[in-house]
Each structure stands twice: as C-alpha cells, then as structure tokens.
XYZ file of N, CA, C and O in Angstrom:
292
model
N -55.514 -43.231 -32.826
C -55.838 -42.921 -34.208
C -54.608 -42.518 -35.003
O -54.717 -42.059 -36.126
N -53.435 -42.746 -34.386
C -52.193 -42.461 -35.101
C -51.063 -43.277 -34.469
O -51.253 -43.948 -33.471
N -49.927 -43.217 -35.082
C -48.745 -43.856 -34.521
C -48.858 -45.352 -34.355
O -49.427 -46.053 -35.191
N -48.330 -45.832 -33.240
C -48.273 -47.276 -33.011
C -49.663 -47.888 -32.833
O -49.906 -49.021 -33.236
N -50.604 -47.137 -32.263
C -51.964 -47.653 -32.116
C -52.615 -47.913 -33.463
O -53.214 -48.963 -33.688
N -52.475 -46.951 -34.364
C -53.028 -47.116 -35.708
C -52.339 -48.274 -36.422
O -52.996 -49.119 -37.038
N -51.026 -48.311 -36.354
C -50.269 -49.372 -37.020
C -50.682 -50.746 -36.494
O -50.823 -51.700 -37.266
N -50.900 -50.848 -35.197
C -51.293 -52.119 -34.591
C -52.680 -52.553 -35.059
O -52.877 -53.716 -35.432
N -53.631 -51.620 -35.050
C -54.978 -51.989 -35.483
C -54.987 -52.409 -36.946
O -55.641 -53.386 -37.303
N -54.252 -51.694 -37.784
C -54.220 -52.045 -39.206
C -53.523 -53.377 -39.434
O -53.936 -54.164 -40.292
N -52.477 -53.676 -38.673
C -51.792 -54.968 -38.778
C -52.771 -56.107 -38.518
O -52.854 -57.069 -39.283
N -53.525 -56.005 -37.412
C -54.469 -57.069 -37.079
C -55.612 -57.142 -38.084
O -56.053 -58.234 -38.442
N -56.086 -55.995 -38.548
C -57.156 -56.001 -39.552
C -56.689 -56.666 -40.844
O -57.434 -57.435 -41.458
N -55.463 -56.399 -41.245
C -54.919 -57.017 -42.461
C -54.801 -58.529 -42.314
O -54.752 -59.252 -43.304
N -54.749 -58.988 -41.078
C -54.635 -60.415 -40.812
C -55.964 -61.047 -40.402
O -55.989 -62.111 -39.797
N -57.076 -60.367 -40.740
C -58.388 -60.961 -40.587
C -59.117 -60.714 -39.283
O -60.139 -61.341 -39.021
N -58.616 -59.812 -38.455
C -59.245 -59.558 -37.166
C -60.234 -58.402 -37.254
O -59.991 -57.415 -37.944
N -61.343 -58.500 -36.528
C -62.235 -57.373 -36.292
C -61.664 -56.596 -35.116
O -61.134 -57.191 -34.172
N -61.795 -55.275 -35.153
C -61.071 -54.434 -34.204
C -61.994 -53.492 -33.454
O -62.827 -52.818 -34.053
N -61.835 -53.404 -32.144
C -62.388 -52.328 -31.326
C -61.187 -51.603 -30.734
O -60.257 -52.242 -30.238
N -61.191 -50.281 -30.817
C -60.081 -49.515 -30.260
C -60.602 -48.228 -29.642
O -61.728 -47.813 -29.894
N -59.776 -47.626 -28.814
C -60.165 -46.383 -28.156
C -59.342 -45.223 -28.699
O -58.252 -45.404 -29.222
N -59.928 -44.055 -28.546
C -59.222 -42.810 -28.831
C -59.619 -41.830 -27.739
O -60.712 -41.931 -27.171
N -58.739 -40.904 -27.435
C -59.029 -39.973 -26.346
C -59.763 -38.733 -26.846
O -60.791 -38.365 -26.299
N -59.260 -38.088 -27.919
C -59.884 -36.842 -28.363
C -60.000 -36.693 -29.876
O -60.809 -35.910 -30.350
N -59.241 -37.414 -30.650
C -59.172 -37.205 -32.096
C -60.213 -38.046 -32.841
O -59.893 -39.064 -33.439
N -61.479 -37.589 -32.822
C -62.559 -38.333 -33.466
C -62.340 -38.452 -34.963
O -62.569 -39.513 -35.549
N -61.888 -37.389 -35.611
C -61.658 -37.450 -37.059
C -60.605 -38.501 -37.402
O -60.759 -39.265 -38.350
N -59.539 -38.546 -36.620
C -58.514 -39.557 -36.845
C -59.040 -40.957 -36.623
O -58.752 -41.877 -37.390
N -59.825 -41.137 -35.563
C -60.409 -42.452 -35.271
C -61.357 -42.882 -36.380
O -61.341 -44.040 -36.806
N -62.163 -41.934 -36.876
C -63.079 -42.260 -37.981
C -62.302 -42.687 -39.224
O -62.726 -43.591 -39.952
N -61.156 -42.062 -39.452
C -60.309 -42.444 -40.584
C -59.775 -43.859 -40.446
O -59.730 -44.620 -41.419
N -59.376 -44.225 -39.232
C -58.881 -45.585 -38.983
C -60.005 -46.597 -39.185
O -59.797 -47.656 -39.781
N -61.205 -46.275 -38.723
C -62.358 -47.161 -38.926
C -62.558 -47.411 -40.417
O -62.734 -48.554 -40.850
N -62.515 -46.361 -41.212
C -62.692 -46.508 -42.657
C -61.600 -47.383 -43.263
O -61.876 -48.223 -44.123
N -60.361 -47.188 -42.815
C -59.261 -48.016 -43.332
C -59.482 -49.490 -42.998
O -59.255 -50.366 -43.845
N -59.911 -49.766 -41.779
C -60.152 -51.153 -41.364
C -61.302 -51.751 -42.173
O -61.210 -52.884 -42.658
N -62.371 -50.986 -42.327
C -63.513 -51.482 -43.097
C -63.150 -51.697 -44.563
O -63.643 -52.633 -45.194
N -62.271 -50.867 -45.097
C -61.801 -51.066 -46.476
C -60.999 -52.354 -46.626
O -60.856 -52.880 -47.728
N -60.474 -52.858 -45.512
C -59.760 -54.138 -45.516
C -60.727 -55.315 -45.349
O -60.309 -56.464 -45.294
N -62.021 -55.009 -45.227
C -63.025 -56.059 -45.109
C -63.324 -56.504 -43.692
O -63.988 -57.521 -43.485
N -62.859 -55.754 -42.712
C -63.075 -56.129 -41.317
C -64.028 -55.148 -40.644
O -64.238 -54.031 -41.127
N -64.571 -55.553 -39.520
C -65.418 -54.675 -38.707
C -64.542 -53.848 -37.785
O -63.504 -54.327 -37.316
N -64.984 -52.613 -37.524
C -64.215 -51.735 -36.645
C -65.159 -50.935 -35.765
O -66.243 -50.531 -36.190
N -64.733 -50.709 -34.541
C -65.491 -49.915 -33.589
C -64.516 -49.002 -32.853
O -63.600 -49.485 -32.189
N -64.702 -47.693 -32.990
C -63.882 -46.707 -32.279
C -64.696 -46.183 -31.101
O -65.847 -45.774 -31.258
N -64.103 -46.208 -29.924
C -64.798 -45.779 -28.702
C -63.991 -44.659 -28.059
O -62.809 -44.836 -27.743
N -64.648 -43.524 -27.846
C -63.979 -42.399 -27.179
C -63.904 -42.700 -25.693
O -64.916 -42.988 -25.047
N -62.688 -42.681 -25.146
C -62.515 -42.969 -23.720
C -61.125 -42.569 -23.260
O -60.178 -42.571 -24.036
N -61.036 -42.254 -21.977
C -59.758 -42.035 -21.312
C -59.546 -43.252 -20.421
O -60.185 -43.403 -19.382
N -58.678 -44.147 -20.839
C -58.526 -45.431 -20.149
C -57.877 -45.329 -18.778
O -57.817 -46.323 -18.045
N -57.433 -44.143 -18.398
C -56.935 -43.951 -17.027
C -58.104 -44.009 -16.047
O -57.945 -44.425 -14.904
N -59.284 -43.638 -16.523
C -60.501 -43.646 -15.714
C -61.080 -45.064 -15.708
O -61.485 -45.587 -16.750
N -61.145 -45.692 -14.545
C -61.592 -47.087 -14.431
C -63.014 -47.280 -14.965
O -63.311 -48.285 -15.622
N -63.897 -46.345 -14.693
C -65.278 -46.463 -15.159
C -65.326 -46.435 -16.681
O -66.035 -47.228 -17.306
N -64.561 -45.531 -17.292
C -64.531 -45.475 -18.744
C -63.929 -46.748 -19.332
O -64.386 -47.242 -20.367
N -62.909 -47.291 -18.688
C -62.289 -48.532 -19.169
C -63.294 -49.686 -19.140
O -63.379 -50.466 -20.098
N -64.069 -49.781 -18.075
C -65.095 -50.825 -17.997
C -66.151 -50.620 -19.072
O -66.619 -51.586 -19.685
N -66.518 -49.371 -19.318
C -67.494 -49.062 -20.360
C -66.991 -49.529 -21.727
O -67.761 -50.058 -22.524
N -65.709 -49.364 -21.983
C -65.129 -49.790 -23.260
C -65.336 -51.284 -23.459
O -65.758 -51.733 -24.524
N -65.045 -52.060 -22.444
C -65.180 -53.516 -22.547
C -66.641 -53.898 -22.783
O -66.959 -54.668 -23.693
N -67.538 -53.330 -22.004
C -68.959 -53.655 -22.151
C -69.503 -53.179 -23.486
O -70.258 -53.899 -24.154
N -69.133 -51.985 -23.909
C -69.636 -51.417 -25.152
C -69.126 -52.193 -26.360
O -69.888 -52.491 -27.277
N -67.863 -52.543 -26.364
C -67.315 -53.261 -27.514
C -67.931 -54.648 -27.640
O -68.212 -55.113 -28.736
N -68.180 -55.292 -26.530
C -68.779 -56.632 -26.579
C -70.240 -56.560 -27.005
O -70.693 -57.386 -27.810
N -70.984 -55.584 -26.511
C -72.401 -55.519 -26.844
C -72.644 -55.065 -28.280
O -73.609 -55.466 -28.904
N -71.754 -54.258 -28.833
C -71.931 -53.759 -30.202
C -71.477 -54.772 -31.239
O -71.975 -54.814 -32.343
N -70.481 -55.562 -30.916
C -69.919 -56.531 -31.855
C -69.716 -57.843 -31.118
O -68.866 -57.946 -30.257
N -70.477 -58.822 -31.486
C -70.360 -60.100 -30.804
C -69.031 -60.783 -31.063
O -68.629 -61.651 -30.307
N -68.356 -60.398 -32.133
C -67.105 -61.078 -32.459
C -65.980 -60.077 -32.659
O -65.434 -59.937 -33.736
N -65.635 -59.374 -31.609
C -64.441 -58.532 -31.651
C -63.272 -59.437 -31.298
O -63.284 -60.153 -30.308
N -62.260 -59.422 -32.165
C -61.100 -60.269 -31.936
C -60.011 -59.566 -31.153
O -59.252 -60.188 -30.429
N -59.880 -58.271 -31.334
C -58.771 -57.541 -30.712
C -59.208 -56.145 -30.402
O -59.878 -55.499 -31.139
C-alpha cells in the first residue's frame, strides 16, 4: 500500500489493467490504493495476507480469481 508496490499497481492501472494486490497490515493504505485504481477506471482488489505463509499465498490466488474473473495483474 506504499512505495514500489503502490507505484507498480498504479502504473499497471494507468495502462488499463485490473489489479489484485496484497497488503500485510495497512488496511487504510490498501483501501486508499483501491480508490486510486478505481478512480483510474479499473477494478481493484486488496487482499490482506502474509505471503511468506504458503496457505495464505494460495488463498490469495484463489480469492482473487473467484472475486474477479478478469484480474490482469
């Protein structure tokens, strides 16, 4: 929800991609990024997860696909 992750998601959103991304603890920051992406006309999905945990990482993939049939990045 900040730094290079935020910059990357916004770059792809500006170029027409729908975005699913993860955040570890900063829900307010993630919600802000979602709003920025949606203001660019794209779909966004923020998923709270610690990607070091294999189960959580698998959940991210399944959750992002089931919530948005066309996640590009």
